[in-house]
Coordinates of C-alpha atoms in Angstrom, one line a residue:
Chain A
M1 CA -57.0 172.5 110.2
K2 CA -54.7 175.5 110.5
R3 CA -54.2 177.9 107.6
W4 CA -50.5 176.9 107.0
E5 CA -51.7 173.2 106.8
I6 CA -54.3 174.3 104.1
T7 CA -51.5 176.2 102.3
F8 CA -49.2 173.2 102.4
F9 CA -52.0 171.0 101.1
V10 CA -52.8 173.4 98.3
I11 CA -49.1 173.5 97.2
V12 CA -48.9 169.7 97.2
V13 CA -52.1 169.3 95.2
A14 CA -50.9 172.0 92.7
T15 CA -47.6 170.3 92.3
F16 CA -49.2 166.9 91.6
T17 CA -51.7 168.5 89.3
F18 CA -48.9 170.2 87.4
Y19 CA -47.0 167.0 87.2
N20 CA -50.0 165.3 85.6
C21 CA -50.3 168.0 83.0
S22 CA -47.6 166.2 80.9
D23 CA -48.9 164.3 77.8
R24 CA -46.0 161.9 78.2
L25 CA -45.0 159.2 80.6
E26 CA -41.6 159.6 82.5
T27 CA -40.7 156.0 81.7
T28 CA -39.2 155.4 78.3
T29 CA -39.3 152.5 75.9
I30 CA -36.5 151.6 73.4
E31 CA -37.7 150.4 70.0
I32 CA -35.9 147.9 67.7
S33 CA -34.7 150.9 65.7
S34 CA -33.0 152.1 69.0
T35 CA -35.3 155.1 69.1
T36 CA -36.0 156.1 72.7
V37 CA -39.7 156.8 72.9
Y38 CA -41.5 158.7 75.6
P39 CA -44.9 157.1 75.3
S40 CA -48.1 159.0 75.4
R41 CA -50.3 158.8 78.5
S42 CA -53.3 158.1 76.3
G43 CA -53.4 155.0 74.2
N44 CA -53.8 156.8 70.8
G45 CA -51.3 159.6 71.4
I46 CA -48.7 160.3 68.7
D47 CA -45.4 158.4 69.0
A48 CA -42.4 158.8 66.7
N49 CA -39.9 156.4 65.3
I50 CA -36.6 157.8 64.0
T51 CA -34.5 156.5 61.1
F52 CA -31.2 158.0 60.1
C53 CA -30.0 157.7 56.5
E54 CA -27.8 159.4 53.9
K55 CA -30.5 160.3 51.5
I56 CA -34.1 159.7 50.6
S57 CA -35.0 158.1 47.3
K58 CA -36.8 160.5 45.1
K59 CA -38.7 157.7 43.4
T60 CA -39.8 155.5 46.3
G61 CA -39.4 158.0 49.2
N62 CA -37.5 155.3 51.2
P63 CA -34.3 156.0 53.1
I64 CA -31.1 155.2 51.3
N65 CA -28.2 153.7 53.3
P66 CA -30.0 153.8 56.7
G67 CA -27.8 153.4 59.8
N68 CA -26.6 155.0 63.0
V69 CA -23.0 155.5 62.0
F70 CA -21.9 158.0 59.3
S71 CA -18.6 159.3 58.1
I72 CA -17.9 163.0 57.9
K73 CA -17.8 163.9 54.2
E74 CA -17.7 167.0 52.0
E75 CA -21.2 168.2 51.0
E76 CA -22.8 165.2 52.6
K77 CA -25.8 165.1 54.9
V78 CA -27.4 162.9 57.6
T79 CA -31.2 162.8 57.1
A80 CA -33.7 161.9 59.8
V81 CA -36.9 160.3 58.7
I82 CA -39.5 160.4 61.5
N83 CA -42.4 158.2 61.2
L84 CA -45.5 159.2 63.2
R85 CA -47.8 156.6 64.7
N86 CA -51.4 157.2 65.6
R87 CA -51.4 160.3 63.3
E88 CA -54.9 159.3 62.1
Y89 CA -56.4 160.1 65.5
H90 CA -55.2 163.7 65.4
R91 CA -56.4 165.2 62.1
N92 CA -58.9 167.5 63.8
R93 CA -56.4 169.9 65.2
D94 CA -53.1 171.7 64.5
L95 CA -49.9 169.9 65.5
M96 CA -46.7 171.6 66.5
F97 CA -43.5 169.5 66.2
H98 CA -39.9 170.6 66.9
I99 CA -36.9 168.6 65.6
D100 CA -33.7 169.4 67.4
W101 CA -30.2 168.2 66.4
L102 CA -27.8 168.1 69.3
D103 CA -24.0 167.6 69.5
S104 CA -22.2 165.4 72.0
S105 CA -22.3 168.3 74.6
M106 CA -26.1 168.5 74.0
N107 CA -25.8 171.8 72.4
S108 CA -28.5 172.5 69.8
L109 CA -27.0 172.5 66.3
F110 CA -30.2 173.1 64.4
K111 CA -33.8 173.3 65.4
K112 CA -36.7 173.1 63.0
R113 CA -40.3 173.7 63.9
I114 CA -43.0 171.9 61.8
D115 CA -46.6 172.9 62.1
L116 CA -49.1 170.4 60.6
P117 CA -52.5 172.1 60.1
Q118 CA -55.8 170.5 60.6
K119 CA -56.7 167.8 58.1
D120 CA -53.1 167.4 57.0
S121 CA -52.3 163.8 56.5
T122 CA -48.5 163.9 56.9
T123 CA -47.2 160.9 58.7
V124 CA -43.5 161.4 58.0
L125 CA -41.3 164.3 59.0
V126 CA -37.9 164.8 57.5
S127 CA -34.9 166.9 58.5
S128 CA -31.2 166.9 57.5
I129 CA -28.0 168.3 58.7
N130 CA -24.8 168.9 56.8
I131 CA -21.9 166.7 57.9
S132 CA -19.1 168.4 56.0
P133 CA -15.7 168.4 57.8
D134 CA -15.8 172.2 58.2
K135 CA -19.1 172.0 60.0
R136 CA -19.0 168.8 62.2
L137 CA -16.5 167.0 64.5
P138 CA -16.4 163.3 65.0
G139 CA -18.5 162.1 68.0
N140 CA -21.9 161.2 69.2
Y141 CA -24.9 163.2 68.1
S142 CA -28.6 162.9 68.8
L143 CA -31.9 164.0 67.5
R144 CA -34.8 164.9 69.6
V145 CA -38.4 165.1 68.5
Y146 CA -40.9 167.3 70.5
L147 CA -44.6 167.4 70.1
F148 CA -46.2 170.5 71.7
R149 CA -42.9 171.3 73.3
E150 CA -42.7 167.9 75.1
L151 CA -40.0 165.4 74.2
I152 CA -41.6 162.4 72.5
A153 CA -38.6 160.6 70.9
E154 CA -34.8 160.6 70.9
K155 CA -32.1 158.8 68.9
K156 CA -28.4 158.9 68.8
F157 CA -26.0 158.6 65.9
E158 CA -22.2 158.6 65.5
L159 CA -20.1 160.6 63.1
L160 CA -16.8 159.0 62.2
P161 CA -13.7 161.1 61.3
Y162 CA -13.3 162.6 57.9
V163 CA -11.2 160.4 55.6
I164 CA -9.3 162.5 53.1
D165 CA -10.2 161.4 49.6
S166 CA -6.7 161.5 48.0
A167 CA -8.1 160.6 44.5
K168 CA -10.4 163.6 44.7
I169 CA -7.6 165.9 45.7
I170 CA -5.5 164.7 42.8
S171 CA -8.3 165.1 40.3
E172 CA -8.9 168.6 41.6
E173 CA -5.2 169.4 41.1
M174 CA -5.3 167.9 37.6
V175 CA -8.2 170.2 36.7
R176 CA -6.1 173.2 37.9
K177 CA -2.9 172.2 36.2
I178 CA -3.7 170.4 32.9
T179 CA -4.3 173.1 30.3
P180 CA -5.7 172.4 26.9
T181 CA -4.7 174.0 23.6
I182 CA -7.6 173.6 21.1
S183 CA -7.0 173.7 17.3
L184 CA -9.8 173.4 14.8
G185 CA -9.5 172.4 11.1
S186 CA -11.4 170.9 8.2
K187 CA -8.7 168.4 7.3
I188 CA -6.5 166.1 9.2
S189 CA -3.4 164.2 8.2
K190 CA -4.0 160.5 8.2
K191 CA -0.3 159.9 8.7
T192 CA 0.6 162.3 11.5
G193 CA -2.9 163.0 12.9
K194 CA -2.1 166.8 12.7
L195 CA -4.6 169.4 11.4
L196 CA -3.8 170.6 7.9
D197 CA -5.7 173.9 7.9
D198 CA -6.2 175.7 11.2
G199 CA -9.1 178.1 11.4
T200 CA -12.2 179.3 13.3
S201 CA -14.5 179.9 10.4
F202 CA -15.8 177.1 8.2
T203 CA -18.2 176.7 5.3
I204 CA -21.2 174.3 5.5
K205 CA -20.7 171.7 2.7
K206 CA -21.9 168.3 1.8
K207 CA -19.5 165.7 3.4
A208 CA -17.5 168.4 5.1
K209 CA -16.2 167.9 8.6
I210 CA -14.5 169.9 11.4
Y211 CA -11.8 168.3 13.5
A212 CA -10.8 169.5 17.0
S213 CA -7.4 168.5 18.1
V214 CA -6.7 169.1 21.8
Y215 CA -3.1 169.2 23.1
F216 CA -2.7 169.0 26.9
E217 CA 0.1 170.7 28.8
N218 CA 1.3 169.1 32.1
I219 CA -0.6 165.9 31.3
E220 CA 2.7 164.0 31.8
L221 CA 2.7 164.9 35.5
Y222 CA -0.4 162.7 36.0
S223 CA 0.5 159.7 33.8
K224 CA -0.3 157.3 36.7
Q225 CA -3.8 158.6 37.2
P226 CA -6.9 157.7 35.2
K227 CA -8.4 160.7 33.3
N228 CA -11.8 161.2 31.8
F229 CA -12.0 163.9 29.2
Y230 CA -15.1 165.1 27.4
V231 CA -15.2 167.1 24.1
D232 CA -18.5 168.9 24.0
W233 CA -19.8 170.6 20.8
I234 CA -22.2 173.5 21.5
G235 CA -24.6 174.8 18.8
P236 CA -25.8 178.4 18.2
D237 CA -28.8 177.7 20.5
S238 CA -26.2 177.1 23.4
S239 CA -27.1 173.4 23.7
S240 CA -24.8 170.5 23.3
F241 CA -25.3 168.5 20.1
F242 CA -22.5 166.0 20.4
R243 CA -20.3 164.9 23.4
K244 CA -17.4 162.6 23.1
K245 CA -15.9 160.9 26.1
V246 CA -12.2 160.0 26.0
E247 CA -10.9 157.8 28.9
L248 CA -7.2 157.7 29.5
A249 CA -6.1 154.7 31.6
P250 CA -3.1 154.9 34.0
G251 CA 0.1 154.6 32.0
D252 CA -1.3 156.0 28.8
S253 CA 1.3 158.4 27.4
I254 CA -1.1 160.4 25.2
Y255 CA -0.7 164.2 25.0
S256 CA -3.6 165.0 22.7
I257 CA -7.1 163.9 21.8
S258 CA -9.4 164.7 18.9
S259 CA -13.0 164.8 17.9
S260 CA -14.9 165.6 14.8
I261 CA -18.4 166.6 13.6
T262 CA -19.9 166.7 10.1
I263 CA -21.0 170.2 8.9
S264 CA -23.3 169.2 6.0
P265 CA -26.3 171.5 5.3
Q266 CA -28.7 168.8 6.6
K267 CA -27.1 168.7 10.0
R268 CA -25.8 172.3 10.7
I269 CA -27.0 175.8 10.4
P270 CA -24.9 179.0 10.1
G271 CA -23.9 180.6 13.4
N272 CA -21.5 180.7 16.2
Y273 CA -20.4 177.4 17.8
L274 CA -18.3 176.3 20.7
V275 CA -16.1 173.4 21.5
R276 CA -15.6 172.8 25.2
I277 CA -13.1 170.5 26.9
Y278 CA -14.0 169.0 30.3
L279 CA -11.9 167.0 32.7
F280 CA -13.9 165.1 35.3
E281 CA -16.9 167.2 34.4
E282 CA -15.0 170.4 35.1
L283 CA -14.6 172.8 32.2
I284 CA -10.9 173.4 31.5
G285 CA -11.0 175.1 28.1
E286 CA -13.1 176.2 25.1
K287 CA -12.8 177.6 21.6
K288 CA -15.3 179.5 19.5
F289 CA -15.8 178.9 15.7
S290 CA -18.4 179.9 13.2
L291 CA -20.2 178.2 10.3
Q292 CA -21.3 179.9 7.1
N293 CA -23.3 178.9 4.1
A294 CA -21.4 178.2 0.9
T295 CA -21.4 181.3 -1.5
I296 CA -23.7 180.7 -4.5
K297 CA -21.8 181.4 -7.7
Chain B
M1 CA -37.4 185.6 89.3
L2 CA -34.5 184.3 91.5
V3 CA -35.4 180.8 90.5
D4 CA -35.4 181.6 86.8
H5 CA -32.1 183.6 87.0
C6 CA -30.4 180.8 89.0
S7 CA -31.7 178.4 86.3
Y8 CA -30.3 180.7 83.6
Y9 CA -26.8 180.6 85.1
L10 CA -26.6 177.1 86.7
N11 CA -29.0 174.9 84.6
S12 CA -27.3 173.1 81.7
V13 CA -30.5 173.2 79.6
W14 CA -29.6 176.9 78.9
N15 CA -26.9 175.6 76.6
F16 CA -29.6 175.1 74.0
F17 CA -32.7 176.6 75.6
D18 CA -34.5 179.1 73.4
P19 CA -36.8 181.3 75.6
F20 CA -38.7 182.4 72.4
D21 CA -39.5 178.8 71.5
P22 CA -38.9 176.7 74.6
L23 CA -38.7 172.9 74.5
F24 CA -38.7 170.6 77.6
A25 CA -37.3 167.2 78.3
S26 CA -38.7 166.7 81.8
W27 CA -41.5 168.1 84.0
G28 CA -39.0 169.5 86.5
Q29 CA -37.6 171.8 83.8
V30 CA -41.2 172.7 82.8
A31 CA -42.0 173.7 86.5
L32 CA -38.7 175.6 86.8
R33 CA -39.5 177.7 83.8
Y34 CA -43.2 178.1 84.4
V35 CA -42.7 179.4 88.0
S36 CA -40.8 182.3 86.5
F37 CA -43.5 183.2 84.1
L38 CA -45.4 184.8 87.0
C39 CA -42.6 187.3 87.7
A40 CA -42.8 189.8 84.8
P41 CA -46.6 190.2 85.0
G42 CA -46.4 190.4 88.8
F43 CA -43.6 193.1 88.5
L44 CA -45.7 195.2 86.2
I45 CA -48.9 194.8 88.1
I46 CA -47.3 195.6 91.5
N47 CA -45.3 198.5 90.0
G48 CA -48.5 199.9 88.4
A49 CA -50.2 199.7 91.7
M50 CA -47.3 201.4 93.5
V51 CA -47.3 204.2 90.9
W52 CA -50.9 204.9 91.6
W53 CA -50.4 204.6 95.4
G54 CA -47.5 207.1 95.1
Y55 CA -49.6 209.5 93.1
Y56 CA -52.5 209.1 95.6
K57 CA -50.3 209.8 98.6
R58 CA -48.6 212.8 97.1
K59 CA -51.9 214.2 95.9
S60 CA -53.3 213.9 99.4
K61 CA -50.3 216.0 100.6
G62 CA -51.3 218.7 98.1
I63 CA -48.5 218.1 95.6
S64 CA -49.4 219.2 92.1
L65 CA -50.1 216.7 89.3
L66 CA -47.2 218.3 87.3
T67 CA -44.7 217.6 90.1
I68 CA -46.0 214.1 90.5
R69 CA -45.6 213.5 86.8
K70 CA -42.2 214.9 86.8
H71 CA -41.1 212.6 89.6
L72 CA -42.6 209.5 87.8
I73 CA -40.9 210.5 84.5
Q74 CA -37.6 211.0 86.3
R75 CA -37.9 207.6 87.9
G76 CA -38.8 206.0 84.6
L77 CA -35.8 207.5 82.9
F78 CA -33.6 206.3 85.8
L79 CA -34.8 202.8 85.2
I80 CA -34.2 202.9 81.5
L81 CA -30.6 204.2 82.2
L82 CA -30.1 201.5 84.8
Q83 CA -31.2 198.8 82.3
M84 CA -28.8 200.1 79.6
T85 CA -25.8 200.4 82.0
W86 CA -25.7 198.2 85.1
V87 CA -28.3 195.6 84.3
N88 CA -27.2 194.8 80.7
S89 CA -23.5 194.6 81.8
S90 CA -24.2 192.6 84.9
W91 CA -25.8 189.7 82.9
G92 CA -22.4 188.9 81.5
G93 CA -20.5 189.6 84.8
F94 CA -19.4 193.0 83.6
S95 CA -17.2 191.5 80.8
S96 CA -18.6 193.9 78.3
F97 CA -20.7 197.1 78.0
N98 CA -23.8 196.6 76.0
P99 CA -26.1 199.6 76.3
W100 CA -28.2 199.0 73.1
H101 CA -30.5 196.5 74.6
L102 CA -33.7 196.8 76.6
G103 CA -35.3 194.5 79.1
I104 CA -37.8 194.2 82.0
I105 CA -36.4 197.1 84.0
S106 CA -36.5 199.5 81.0
C107 CA -40.0 198.2 80.3
I108 CA -41.1 199.1 83.8
G109 CA -39.4 202.5 83.3
L110 CA -41.2 203.2 80.1
S111 CA -44.5 202.0 81.6
M112 CA -44.0 204.4 84.5
I113 CA -43.5 207.3 82.1
F114 CA -46.6 206.4 80.1
Q115 CA -48.5 205.8 83.4
S116 CA -47.6 209.3 84.6
L117 CA -49.9 210.6 81.8
V118 CA -53.0 208.6 82.9
V119 CA -52.4 208.0 86.6
N120 CA -54.9 210.7 87.6
L121 CA -57.7 209.2 85.5
R122 CA -60.5 207.2 87.1
W123 CA -59.8 203.5 87.6
E124 CA -62.6 202.5 85.2
I125 CA -60.9 204.5 82.4
Q126 CA -57.5 203.0 83.2
L127 CA -59.1 199.6 83.0
I128 CA -60.7 200.3 79.6
I129 CA -57.4 201.6 78.2
A130 CA -55.6 198.5 79.5
L131 CA -58.1 196.1 78.1
L132 CA -58.1 197.9 74.7
L133 CA -54.3 197.8 74.6
L134 CA -54.3 194.0 75.3
I135 CA -57.0 193.4 72.8
I136 CA -55.4 195.4 70.0
H137 CA -51.8 194.1 70.6
P138 CA -52.3 190.8 68.7
L139 CA -53.2 192.8 65.6
L140 CA -50.2 195.1 66.0
V141 CA -47.8 192.1 66.3
Q142 CA -48.8 191.3 62.7
I143 CA -47.1 194.5 61.4
Q144 CA -44.3 193.4 59.1
Y145 CA -40.9 195.0 59.5
D146 CA -37.4 194.5 58.2
P147 CA -35.3 193.0 61.0
N148 CA -32.1 194.2 59.3
N149 CA -33.2 197.8 59.7
A150 CA -32.0 198.8 63.2
W151 CA -34.4 201.7 63.6
T152 CA -37.6 199.9 62.7
T153 CA -36.5 196.9 64.8
A154 CA -35.8 199.2 67.8
L155 CA -39.1 200.9 67.4
M156 CA -41.2 197.7 66.9
Q157 CA -39.4 195.9 69.7
T158 CA -39.7 198.8 72.1
F159 CA -43.4 198.9 71.7
I160 CA -44.9 195.9 70.0
D161 CA -42.8 192.9 69.2
A162 CA -40.1 191.0 71.0
G163 CA -36.6 190.0 69.8
K164 CA -33.0 190.3 70.6
F165 CA -33.2 194.1 71.1
N166 CA -36.0 193.8 73.6
K167 CA -38.0 190.9 75.0
Y168 CA -40.5 193.2 76.8
P169 CA -42.3 195.5 74.4
V170 CA -44.1 198.3 76.2
I171 CA -47.7 198.0 75.0
P172 CA -48.8 194.7 76.5
W173 CA -46.8 195.1 79.7
F174 CA -47.9 198.7 80.1
A175 CA -51.5 197.4 79.9
L176 CA -50.7 195.1 82.9
A177 CA -49.3 198.0 84.8
L178 CA -52.5 199.9 84.2
L179 CA -54.5 196.9 85.4
G180 CA -52.3 197.0 88.5
S181 CA -53.1 200.7 88.9
A182 CA -56.8 199.9 88.6
M183 CA -56.5 197.0 91.2
A184 CA -54.6 199.4 93.6
H185 CA -57.8 201.5 93.9
G186 CA -59.3 198.4 95.5
W187 CA -56.4 197.0 97.4
L188 CA -55.2 200.3 98.9
K189 CA -58.3 202.4 99.0
S190 CA -61.7 200.9 98.6
W191 CA -61.4 197.5 100.2
H192 CA -60.9 198.3 103.8
T193 CA -60.5 194.8 105.4
N194 CA -58.1 192.0 104.5
K195 CA -61.1 189.7 104.0
K196 CA -62.5 192.1 101.3
R197 CA -59.1 192.4 99.6
M198 CA -58.7 188.7 99.6
L199 CA -62.2 187.9 98.2
W200 CA -62.1 190.6 95.6
S201 CA -58.6 189.5 94.5
F202 CA -59.8 185.9 94.2
A203 CA -63.0 186.9 92.3
I204 CA -61.1 189.2 89.8
G205 CA -58.3 186.6 89.5
I206 CA -60.7 183.8 88.7
L207 CA -62.6 186.0 86.2
A208 CA -59.4 186.9 84.4
I209 CA -58.3 183.2 84.3
S210 CA -61.8 182.2 83.1
I211 CA -61.6 184.6 80.2
A212 CA -58.1 183.4 79.4
I213 CA -59.3 179.8 79.3
I214 CA -62.2 180.7 77.0
I215 CA -59.7 182.5 74.6
R216 CA -57.3 179.5 74.7
T217 CA -59.9 176.8 74.2
A218 CA -61.3 178.8 71.2
R219 CA -57.8 178.3 69.6
G220 CA -58.3 181.6 67.7
Y221 CA -57.6 185.3 68.3
G222 CA -55.3 185.9 71.3
N223 CA -53.4 182.6 70.9
T224 CA -49.9 182.3 69.4
F225 CA -48.9 178.6 69.8
P226 CA -51.2 175.7 69.3
F227 CA -51.8 173.2 72.2
S228 CA -52.7 169.6 72.5
D229 CA -55.4 169.3 75.1
F230 CA -57.0 171.3 77.8
G231 CA -54.8 171.1 80.9
S232 CA -51.7 169.9 79.1
Y233 CA -48.3 171.7 79.4
S234 CA -48.8 173.2 75.9
F235 CA -52.2 174.6 77.0
F236 CA -50.4 176.8 79.6
F237 CA -47.3 177.6 77.5
D238 CA -48.5 180.2 75.1
Q239 CA -46.1 182.9 73.9
K240 CA -44.4 185.1 76.5
Y241 CA -42.2 187.2 74.1
P242 CA -44.3 189.2 73.3
P243 CA -47.1 188.0 75.5
S244 CA -50.2 186.7 73.8
L245 CA -53.6 187.9 75.0
F246 CA -54.1 184.5 76.7
F247 CA -50.7 184.9 78.5
S248 CA -51.5 188.4 79.7
L249 CA -54.9 187.5 81.1
W250 CA -53.9 184.2 82.5
F251 CA -51.0 185.7 84.5
L252 CA -53.0 188.7 85.4
G253 CA -55.4 186.3 87.1
C254 CA -52.6 184.3 88.7
S255 CA -50.8 187.4 89.9
V256 CA -53.9 188.9 91.4
I257 CA -54.7 185.6 93.2
V258 CA -51.2 185.3 94.5
I259 CA -51.3 188.9 95.8
G260 CA -54.7 188.0 97.4
L261 CA -53.0 184.9 99.0
I262 CA -50.1 187.0 100.3
I263 CA -52.5 189.5 101.8
S264 CA -54.5 186.7 103.5
L265 CA -51.5 184.6 104.7
N266 CA -49.3 187.5 105.7
Q267 CA -50.9 187.7 109.2
Y268 CA -50.4 183.9 109.7
L269 CA -47.0 183.3 108.1
R270 CA -45.2 186.5 109.1
K271 CA -41.8 184.9 109.5
L272 CA -42.0 183.4 106.0
F273 CA -43.2 186.6 104.4
L274 CA -40.4 188.5 106.3
I275 CA -38.1 187.3 103.5
F276 CA -40.4 188.9 100.9
D277 CA -40.9 191.9 103.1
I278 CA -37.2 192.6 103.4
T279 CA -36.4 192.0 99.7
G280 CA -39.6 193.7 98.6
K281 CA -38.6 197.0 100.2
V282 CA -35.5 197.2 98.1
A283 CA -36.7 195.2 95.1
L284 CA -34.7 197.0 92.5
F285 CA -31.5 196.7 94.6
F286 CA -32.3 192.9 94.9
Y287 CA -32.7 192.6 91.2
C288 CA -29.6 194.5 90.3
M289 CA -27.4 192.8 92.9
H290 CA -28.4 189.1 92.5
I291 CA -27.8 189.2 88.7
A292 CA -24.5 190.9 89.2
I293 CA -23.4 188.3 91.8
L294 CA -24.6 185.4 89.6
G295 CA -23.1 187.0 86.5
V296 CA -19.7 187.6 88.0
F297 CA -19.3 184.3 90.0
S298 CA -21.1 181.9 87.6
K299 CA -20.7 183.3 84.1
R300 CA -17.4 185.2 84.4
I301 CA -15.5 183.1 86.9
G302 CA -17.3 179.9 85.7
I303 CA -18.6 178.5 89.0
Y304 CA -21.1 175.9 88.0
Y305 CA -22.1 177.8 84.8
H306 CA -24.6 175.7 82.8
E307 CA -23.5 172.6 84.6
G308 CA -26.4 171.6 86.9
E309 CA -30.0 170.7 86.5
V310 CA -33.2 171.3 88.6
T311 CA -31.7 170.3 92.0
E312 CA -28.5 172.4 91.5
T313 CA -30.7 175.3 90.4
L314 CA -32.8 175.1 93.6
I315 CA -29.6 174.8 95.7
G316 CA -28.4 178.0 94.0
V317 CA -31.7 179.7 94.9
V318 CA -31.2 178.9 98.6
I319 CA -27.5 180.1 98.5
M320 CA -28.6 183.3 96.8
L321 CA -31.3 183.9 99.4
I322 CA -28.7 183.4 102.2
I323 CA -26.6 186.0 100.5
M324 CA -29.3 188.4 99.4
V325 CA -31.6 188.7 102.4
P326 CA -29.0 190.1 104.8
L327 CA -27.6 192.2 101.9
S328 CA -31.1 193.6 101.2
K329 CA -31.6 194.3 104.9
W330 CA -28.3 196.2 105.1
F331 CA -29.1 198.2 102.0
F332 CA -32.6 199.1 103.4
N333 CA -30.9 200.6 106.4
V334 CA -28.5 202.5 104.2
K335 CA -31.3 203.7 102.0
S336 CA -33.4 204.8 104.9
N337 CA -30.6 207.1 106.1
S338 CA -29.3 208.3 102.8
K339 CA -30.0 211.4 100.8
N340 CA -28.0 210.2 97.8
F341 CA -30.2 210.5 94.6
I342 CA -29.1 207.1 93.2
I343 CA -29.5 205.2 96.5
K344 CA -32.9 206.8 97.0
M345 CA -34.0 205.7 93.5
M346 CA -33.1 202.1 94.2

């Protein structure tokens, strides 16, 4: 045998040896979940099954709204839940996983490395990406899972175009434009509903009350939209002690709302208080007032 | 080197490939990447050997140690300057000037400067220094630093760690250059026949690989990334930037064996090795020119930039060899007859 023949033989053997260094088979299998799996060469090697969902239940740990098609939305995410099979055979060593999110051009959007130390019993890996319209475009995306740098599973998902939530835009506009004027008083006219004695300082008394009357400017611009107002009463300890919800249905021509609290000595203590007005959980106005004990004569 | 650089420009995996934390979807891509891992250790080892050989020849001619050191420092500084100017710009096809970045050429330059200080020492001492540096390096890598502080980042990445500023820190790579210098005592002085050179190269190479395997299988000190099983891809793919102790010893062994193979096969496969002979004589010119050509035509003009896969990369290698071999031959003739400082330095 000539030397060049030996060299050629060595190169061929080295190539085949290197080829067989892979932990994975070149042939893939597609699971019911449509995860493409690159099976392990050994029977008890780790395999992965991928599920996409919107969220994970904090109570049960199960995926919420699983699927392969999602709509681009503000502050929303797609979460991948990766279930590992045969994990129990690999507790005696460290495991190195990589989760790689790819766009339709196969560019990596986000890569996460997860190292599972010896004796760790984790069988589920989780990763999420933001699908806000400012971050993602509609199209096909995919997720790849690597174990020790070798691809072990892959799954695609689709992002649908962002649908503008007009109701949300209008409610945000309402929050900006509707401005409340808050008046406080201890008496209210039963005939007109107007406060009889405005003020910001009140005396704690048996059977006494404080009334808050809130007049809204520009509310007439949004008479066709439903509106949820909250009147929140805050105590000296900065915590809310009473919250009143006022729902205005479309067509309601109401310009003001009211709420009241009792200020009897059994229920209140002297100090600085606040009344806050919320529209769709957004703070739009507040007013301070104080309570004092009655002067002993 | 050419394979890896063709892959960098032509292979679509580089759209998302992270050399610091590589992931592979097929064995062809693994092979393509792994082949290139031999280059940097080989460069440093051969350069270390050549530095010693240059010193030895000059010393034989009666040139003073100070003059030899001056020459080595001058050449080292030239390489650093070359990295910061031509090499850095050529990667992007000269679309921008980015001097504040170091790489393999500046690492060789810095190693040369440091080697000038110890080149006159006995090979045993150089060997001990090299091994100490390799053994200590994993401890040094653990030094914490603020990546937002430019000065500490530059300092750490010049000598110890790897990052965007420099992928080739001097300490571990200088150690390989010193090992090359120690090997040169055998290759170029003590081992008089090719048979001896070959046998010693294989013996030393196998010893280095064996120590590397022991370190890797122990899964402790000297390892950076975990691996699945002995002989799997992950077993061989430990950290390159900066190199782990396993990586350095493994590729020291591989490089020394390959050099032994080249020595033994050179007399039988002269025509094949002619390619390496021509390009090897003007290695720095080859490095600078092939990146510039790929940078301009692929990245800047956009010819097949990140569009191909393994086959296209290999076709690119053949095309580049067809261009670079005659170009290198031409430059060798120019260099042989030139007295120009820069041409002589190439």
